[in-house]
């Protein structure tokens, strides 16, 4: 497939037959895929298709009940050490930002580096300020999350994830909770990140962003990957009926 | 008054000032309000007249100054009273420094406290007492100016407040036979000690129990829930009786005196209620906060300490202060067990043949003291509540 | 597309790193700690009890109590300990139930007064609430008992209220209704009235359903029942009830209903103290709904009374009921302060049993179980009321 052709055949994420149930509800029905280092994958699909659950299993916010997940050579099991290792290598950005409201934006970013990476406060703040610069909100460092706009909060959240110097970034519908005029400022930051070579898995409905940035688009429905292809193929030559329907519906908006 | 907004239309800005206008708006705006006002005035007149006549002609207030020391410190020996003053001075110094550092509410409390000492010094008391009182004011004032503007001292002072608790206990108790046995602690002093010990110890215990009850490990959750619900199902007095009777049975070797037993009872009782208050705050923390903390790589202890508790405790400050007020009032129950706390002193004075028939005077005085402390706490709580805006969604 | 096999060997995880094992281990250690503590206390207790020459069982409940109880259902000192405890339970229930009714009524009154547009009424209500909730209940009980009830005149100088009720330092004496000859006939009237009411209720319900309009279903049934009951009272030959008036005989009043000084002081203090808290609950409950809602209701064109009945109360009651329930439970638990003035409630009786028999642990267990039953019943009743009232409001 298109993504594999130009890749180095050096997968950083390997998933084999990943299953997940919520009580009796079978959310993930055997996902088998892999992602290359530096690959930018966009995951889309109707709500309830398991796409969010899938990326949440990758840093153990959800536990997969069958199958294997290997991230950067470390298998995700009940081994506490592996879980901690993987969480440090995988950054995550949430739909609702989930910033810590009792900490300033700067403290939000430095918390992980100080407590987990054991950096000194000065080192952590230096990193945080340069990251805030990178996401274009250095002037908001000493404000609280409640005092800035949604788009700015999401950018702080991205900076917070980057501060852990992850190898992989997961985005769980990062623009869905934003007002329309703020979506582009977040997408700009993500675009810049993509160009820097970060491995990114993005769950999103922003099809323009997908077409422009993604190496590969995966289409989820009812817990399985129905179709995956490079953006050009995906949009212009969809194979599946479900995919066609989905594309026609999303592009109408 | 915030109530006013609800029931009153906003009047045009003309002629909004003046007593007559205010009277009309607030007391006589409708015919039934006018009738209500008149009725209330008549009732109030007779109630006040009855009370004032009693208070100024019949009541024998001599009983209060004559037993003032008893009310304050119970049977704490006279020659050791300097210990109490030393404790007060430690607190005054911290109060003054805090007033200088934080201002606002603490400053207002410091001023009020100085006022209390000033009035005490004006009362017909012994010369030495008068000196101690004025000294306390000086202490507050000096430390206020020392602390003013030096924000770098803040963490030290907070540490000082925490440290002051054991220090004061040692100062009050002294050592061995030369000190003052806890059985001699009494009056308002004992009430305050019981309340502070109860608050200081039951708070961490309650947080711990609440965390256990919210744990996803079933065994821990069940044990904590059983404890909390059992204690909450029983009246405090039963727990105090239990502490009094059962602690000696359960711990045959140890000689745990009655004050300590009551402290145990009050603390274990209060912890269960504290746990429920804290749990309310814990439940209010969105799942996303836990997830974000995990995604950053924090472990359970770090998530709890840096993310969950700061938010949860902040949101339940009013409930916790309410709990403190309840605890302060509840300490009066030790009088039933036989300790001579503030209420115990009141009871013993009434039973003293020298002061027969003065129940109303004595209880009223005790009530006023309890009221002042409770009201001050709820006032502080409201003030803190309004100051909570920032850093909070 | 997958050509890589998993690279990391999924071999055995050391147990100190395995989340699953750690979870179980943690719980086992915790439980062991708790069990160890309990065993330690238990063995200590057995040792202590042996030292006192006691064994742990409930047989003592069958023994003769040998102490008197000043009020409650028929009981004498030769009855068993169990009977004595039962008297205490009933006394607790009596003071709690009456107290809950009084506290609710007073709390409602002062809570609504706190929201009055009249400044004076509002201020008086606020002063009432602040005064009574910031002073310990025990102090209030002692105050009412020694400084008010205890200072009432002697029996010979009793205060008489309309010649039917008497107040003195031995208690409060009220006339009580006694069943008389006409009761049976009147009960027939009541039965007929009830039947009529049920029929009218159903008719009205059907009608409302047909009209497809909301309304008060008991609009006809309630007045009909009251009219029948009222007419029946006068049509019955002989009165259904006679009033038993208390009268001075010898050194005290006989007949009628008597509230002892202990009961009266406890009831007054409990009612006032709890009513201050209920007033705050009512006030904040209504206030939390009123903001915004009242304007919305006016915008829809509802009248003030309709706003209260259709918009504010249905929303305020679910907010008010849970804290109200815990106040009711507090009142029941607080009634245990009766022990300070010698009213024989269950804690007070239990306390006496404990000192007489030394059986502290069984008695504590009995007290705990009693309160547990009271709590569960009250919660269940209040939950039922809450769901019922929210259904009615819809």
Short mmCIF file of N, CA and C in Angstrom, two decimals, chain A residues 56 59 61-62 87 90 92 94 98-103 111-112 115-116 118 144 146-147 160 164, chain B residues 287-299 302 306-308 310-311 314 390-393:
data_model
loop_
_atom_site.label_atom_id
_atom_site.label_comp_id
_atom_site.label_asym_id
_atom_site.label_seq_id
_atom_site.Cartn_x
_atom_site.Cartn_y
_atom_site.Cartn_z
N UNK A 56 -6.81 4.89 22.21
CA UNK A 56 -6.65 4.90 23.66
C UNK A 56 -6.03 3.60 24.17
N UNK A 59 -1.95 3.75 24.56
CA UNK A 59 -1.20 4.15 25.76
C UNK A 59 -1.92 3.68 27.03
N UNK A 61 -4.91 3.76 28.14
CA UNK A 61 -6.05 4.38 28.80
C UNK A 61 -7.20 3.38 28.76
N UNK A 62 -7.21 2.54 27.74
CA UNK A 62 -8.10 1.38 27.70
C UNK A 62 -7.22 0.15 27.58
N UNK A 87 3.96 5.00 28.17
CA UNK A 87 3.26 6.27 28.40
C UNK A 87 4.20 7.45 28.23
N UNK A 90 4.56 7.96 24.39
CA UNK A 90 3.36 8.26 23.63
C UNK A 90 2.68 9.48 24.25
N UNK A 92 -0.45 12.34 24.29
CA UNK A 92 -1.84 12.28 23.87
C UNK A 92 -2.51 13.64 24.01
N UNK A 94 -6.38 15.40 23.93
CA UNK A 94 -7.77 14.97 24.08
C UNK A 94 -8.74 15.94 23.42
N UNK A 98 -8.56 18.64 28.55
CA UNK A 98 -8.17 18.06 29.84
C UNK A 98 -6.94 18.72 30.45
N UNK A 99 -6.85 20.04 30.35
CA UNK A 99 -5.80 20.75 31.08
C UNK A 99 -6.16 20.72 32.56
N UNK A 100 -5.14 20.87 33.41
CA UNK A 100 -5.38 20.87 34.85
C UNK A 100 -5.77 22.29 35.27
N UNK A 101 -7.02 22.51 35.67
CA UNK A 101 -7.50 23.88 35.85
C UNK A 101 -6.84 24.61 37.02
N UNK A 102 -6.26 23.87 37.98
CA UNK A 102 -5.68 24.53 39.15
C UNK A 102 -4.23 24.92 38.93
N UNK A 103 -3.67 24.60 37.74
CA UNK A 103 -2.28 24.95 37.45
C UNK A 103 -2.24 25.96 36.31
N UNK A 111 4.72 19.95 34.69
CA UNK A 111 4.40 18.91 35.68
C UNK A 111 5.02 17.56 35.31
N UNK A 112 4.78 17.09 34.08
CA UNK A 112 5.30 15.79 33.65
C UNK A 112 6.82 15.75 33.66
N UNK A 115 8.04 15.75 37.37
CA UNK A 115 7.69 14.59 38.20
C UNK A 115 8.09 13.27 37.57
N UNK A 116 8.01 13.16 36.24
CA UNK A 116 8.25 11.87 35.60
C UNK A 116 9.66 11.80 35.02
N UNK A 118 12.00 13.79 35.85
CA UNK A 118 12.89 14.21 36.93
C UNK A 118 13.84 15.33 36.51
N UNK A 144 -4.11 31.00 33.75
CA UNK A 144 -4.73 29.71 34.01
C UNK A 144 -5.54 29.29 32.79
N UNK A 146 -8.50 28.44 32.37
CA UNK A 146 -9.84 29.01 32.26
C UNK A 146 -9.81 30.41 31.67
N UNK A 147 -8.62 31.04 31.67
CA UNK A 147 -8.54 32.43 31.21
C UNK A 147 -8.21 32.56 29.72
N UNK A 160 1.95 20.43 26.27
CA UNK A 160 2.11 19.57 27.44
C UNK A 160 2.54 18.16 27.03
N UNK A 164 7.04 15.91 27.14
CA UNK A 164 7.56 14.61 27.56
C UNK A 164 8.48 14.03 26.49
N UNK B 287 -13.35 12.53 34.54
CA UNK B 287 -12.48 11.41 34.18
C UNK B 287 -11.26 11.88 33.38
N UNK B 288 -11.50 12.89 32.56
CA UNK B 288 -10.45 13.39 31.68
C UNK B 288 -9.22 13.83 32.46
N UNK B 289 -9.40 14.32 33.69
CA UNK B 289 -8.26 14.75 34.48
C UNK B 289 -7.36 13.57 34.83
N UNK B 290 -7.98 12.45 35.21
CA UNK B 290 -7.19 11.24 35.50
C UNK B 290 -6.47 10.79 34.23
N UNK B 291 -7.20 10.80 33.11
CA UNK B 291 -6.62 10.30 31.87
C UNK B 291 -5.46 11.17 31.42
N UNK B 292 -5.65 12.49 31.51
CA UNK B 292 -4.57 13.38 31.10
C UNK B 292 -3.34 13.16 31.96
N UNK B 293 -3.56 12.97 33.27
CA UNK B 293 -2.43 12.74 34.17
C UNK B 293 -1.72 11.44 33.81
N UNK B 294 -2.50 10.40 33.50
CA UNK B 294 -1.89 9.13 33.11
C UNK B 294 -1.12 9.28 31.81
N UNK B 295 -1.72 10.02 30.87
CA UNK B 295 -1.09 10.18 29.56
C UNK B 295 0.24 10.91 29.70
N UNK B 296 0.35 11.83 30.68
CA UNK B 296 1.61 12.52 30.91
C UNK B 296 2.61 11.59 31.60
N UNK B 297 2.12 10.49 32.16
CA UNK B 297 3.01 9.52 32.75
C UNK B 297 3.03 9.52 34.27
N UNK B 298 2.13 10.30 34.90
CA UNK B 298 2.10 10.32 36.35
C UNK B 298 1.54 9.00 36.87
N UNK B 299 2.04 8.52 38.00
CA UNK B 299 1.49 7.31 38.60
C UNK B 299 0.33 7.67 39.53
N UNK B 302 1.16 10.22 42.35
CA UNK B 302 1.39 11.56 41.80
C UNK B 302 0.08 12.17 41.31
N UNK B 306 -1.04 15.63 42.98
CA UNK B 306 -0.85 16.87 42.22
C UNK B 306 -2.07 17.28 41.41
N UNK B 307 -2.91 16.33 41.05
CA UNK B 307 -4.05 16.65 40.18
C UNK B 307 -5.38 16.54 40.92
N UNK B 308 -5.63 15.39 41.54
CA UNK B 308 -6.98 15.12 42.06
C UNK B 308 -7.25 15.89 43.34
N UNK B 310 -5.79 18.52 44.95
CA UNK B 310 -5.88 19.99 44.95
C UNK B 310 -7.23 20.49 44.43
N UNK B 311 -7.72 19.83 43.38
CA UNK B 311 -9.01 20.27 42.83
C UNK B 311 -10.17 19.85 43.73
N UNK B 314 -10.35 21.86 47.04
CA UNK B 314 -10.77 23.23 46.81
C UNK B 314 -12.28 23.33 46.62
N UNK B 390 -10.32 32.30 40.81
CA UNK B 390 -9.26 32.12 39.82
C UNK B 390 -8.72 30.69 39.77
N UNK B 391 -8.30 30.29 38.58
CA UNK B 391 -7.71 28.97 38.42
C UNK B 391 -8.73 27.88 38.54
N UNK B 392 -9.98 28.22 38.28
CA UNK B 392 -11.03 27.26 38.49
C UNK B 392 -12.08 27.45 37.42
N UNK B 393 -12.46 26.36 36.79
CA UNK B 393 -13.44 26.47 35.71
C UNK B 393 -14.82 26.57 36.33
#
